[in-house]
């Protein structure tokens, strides 16, 4: 069986598929997990259960049975992962208390670009062609570089399985006239395989405040197309190519100062990936990969009466990345990975003077071995050289120890970083309505001098010379320690995590303007930590009933705030007497948008005699703060501030298969119609849906 | 003004009792400090929202504990969120009163009760050409202004300590900028430019004790 644990990078490996066949007929949780192969954790194929890191694998059948259509929905149902909207309404993922800015999102191993204020909107991604979703928690910069500071989410899309032409078509209709259509065609013929996928999502949007003009979410329509081919050139060479195109059109309307403005918001995204796999020997495999992606967003709002433009913004980001990887197996249990690559990034957008280019080169290595038969160690490191900021060295060590067949420990610690992004370095933005200015760090001095020449500045409140030292990358050291216990019917995973993050980049006032407003720029200042416990359990109650439950306890705090609390520097106002009192350390709740408790409970019930299944999923997050209530007199989140109430959402789905190839799905999301109009605009009420799928 | 309430609490320090005791040797007469709350001190202004700001300041005299129209016997004055002291020179804003006293101010970060005495004299500043002793602007002096809600809120832990024109010390905590001091002001409901504040005033010249 040990051989099953060690399957290395062979997409077309027959050995691998034999192993899967071998375990498929057993019916326990352990063996189910054995089937599952994960590739993001080590960039080689590894059995999920052998990975010395905290990982989540979401298989296709869970995605399908849950009736979700976009990536954010299914991720939101996983332990310790929530999608949150920041105070500007931009939605992103949060994992181990670390926000979206620091989590890398990959499709088939290559990164997505196009973030709004750091958040990557995961509703951009359909789940219709996803084979599995792999989530690696904790710093992963040793393999993936910048942005992988808090973890990595890799979306693996479908591969063709059958020699005959096959595919599926589905149509789903839901509340708010939300229509989701999917078409898949795939075939695997001799040396050539291909896969084509198309998705259309249309929705009328919804309105939580009917008394005000305009909608909460305006109507939108988007399309995703993906085509992939595989070709075995000869015994040692094979080619993989993939192209993906996504576009969305949305009608916008905005009611502001008694005027209604109308316009459109358009998104366009391209990804092209070409990979050549070269098996020099059975123990030495090379991969040459080229990747190009372009993300464009443009938004225009104008007054329909006189066509006067209210706001316009354009965003055009490119990433080109060649990479070469080599995997060498000294022996079945000793593998070395080497890789090198080059990131060429360009961004042109409104509020930038010109197109900005970033260049970085990197090398990474990983050594995966078993010093003892029950101990697996993975050592990894990566070096990034960048045109704009200081070079980064990101090491990581992961260890797994199998004490018995059922019990194992795993621990890992690693360094992660996130480079200052384009916006933090080159932004030049003045809010036309209010009049404040935000300047990127690298342009701050020049722009400030321009404002001084225009007599718009009263005084500069920082030492301008200090702005000449480069902004430092944000960095973290992450530690995880986990225990896994498993037997035929039961699986328990507990993981303690702590992420210490330094040099967090945030805005501060650098000058005061004559209009009474401030000039902001970015600087390194906060040191924060996120720490807590994740617990995941699976229990096979009967042959047909499976329970899954998860819980995360989270503390996410700013260390500088804790120090200042120690010094008694924070105050709050008594709501009755309005008098000031000094805050204690225990009055500090922590960072915004972090819930102390998140939990989920899922029940999957199979009814084989009716070809049916039913599942209920409940997701809970406890109260959290959304804004620092400066009315309370301080800019930290204390227990006297207003909080967004905790809430639970219940989703239900019923699946039925007819005549083997016809699938019907009925379901309801947010069954008890929970909304919080004041605080959570992305939480629509109850949504009912029905879906029909035909396989051919 | 109609609702200025006098809640004089005489803090009888042991020292004070001792001084008034017949058995004691005669010493300098110490007058007890005065603790008082002023409610709804109206500080209107004209202009604002991009227009030039103007209008008379509402002047306050700590000696009487009342607002005053005197051009000489005042210590501090309010107009909108701006607070002037009767010391230094005019800042240059329209309609401001002439300075003819030696009043000065300093902002401390503390709770009201923990400010037990005035800080050293060198920390006090007076109004000057182009700058008030209590700095104006959100986050600079005694208040924060929230652009989303249009709410002016006194910053918790900011205690204003004044030296009066007669060289007496007083500490002030501003509690609210809204009429009748609502706990959660709403700009569309509650009228602004009505100060509610607590103060402790030491009538003894040069005596820094503030409790």
CSV table of C-alpha atoms in Angstrom, one decimal, chain A residues 434 512 517 569 571-573 575 577-582 630-634, chain B residues 37 109-111 114 140 147 149 153-157 173-175 181 183 198:
chain,number,residue,atom,x,y,z
A,434,UNK,CA,-14.9,64.8,-1.0
A,512,UNK,CA,-3.0,68.3,4.9
A,517,UNK,CA,-8.8,67.2,3.5
A,569,UNK,CA,-3.5,54.8,24.9
A,571,UNK,CA,-10.3,55.3,25.2
A,572,UNK,CA,-14.0,54.9,24.6
A,573,UNK,CA,-17.1,56.8,25.5
A,575,UNK,CA,-23.0,55.4,26.1
A,577,UNK,CA,-22.8,59.4,30.7
A,578,UNK,CA,-20.9,60.1,27.4
A,579,UNK,CA,-17.8,60.3,29.6
A,580,UNK,CA,-14.5,58.8,28.5
A,581,UNK,CA,-13.0,55.7,30.0
A,582,UNK,CA,-9.7,53.9,29.3
A,630,UNK,CA,-14.7,56.5,15.3
A,631,UNK,CA,-17.8,57.9,17.0
A,632,UNK,CA,-16.8,55.7,19.9
A,633,UNK,CA,-13.7,57.7,20.0
A,634,UNK,CA,-11.0,55.3,18.9
B,37,UNK,CA,-21.6,70.5,33.3
B,109,UNK,CA,-4.8,62.3,26.2
B,110,UNK,CA,-6.3,60.8,29.3
B,111,UNK,CA,-9.6,60.3,31.1
B,114,UNK,CA,-7.2,61.0,35.8
B,140,UNK,CA,-6.4,67.2,14.8
B,147,UNK,CA,-17.8,62.0,5.9
B,149,UNK,CA,-22.6,60.0,8.3
B,153,UNK,CA,-17.9,63.2,17.5
B,154,UNK,CA,-15.6,64.3,20.3
B,155,UNK,CA,-12.5,62.1,20.4
B,156,UNK,CA,-12.6,59.9,23.5
B,157,UNK,CA,-9.7,60.6,25.8
B,173,UNK,CA,-14.2,67.2,28.4
B,174,UNK,CA,-16.5,67.8,25.5
B,175,UNK,CA,-19.2,65.2,25.5
B,181,UNK,CA,-26.4,65.1,23.8
B,183,UNK,CA,-26.0,58.8,22.6
B,198,UNK,CA,-17.9,68.9,31.8
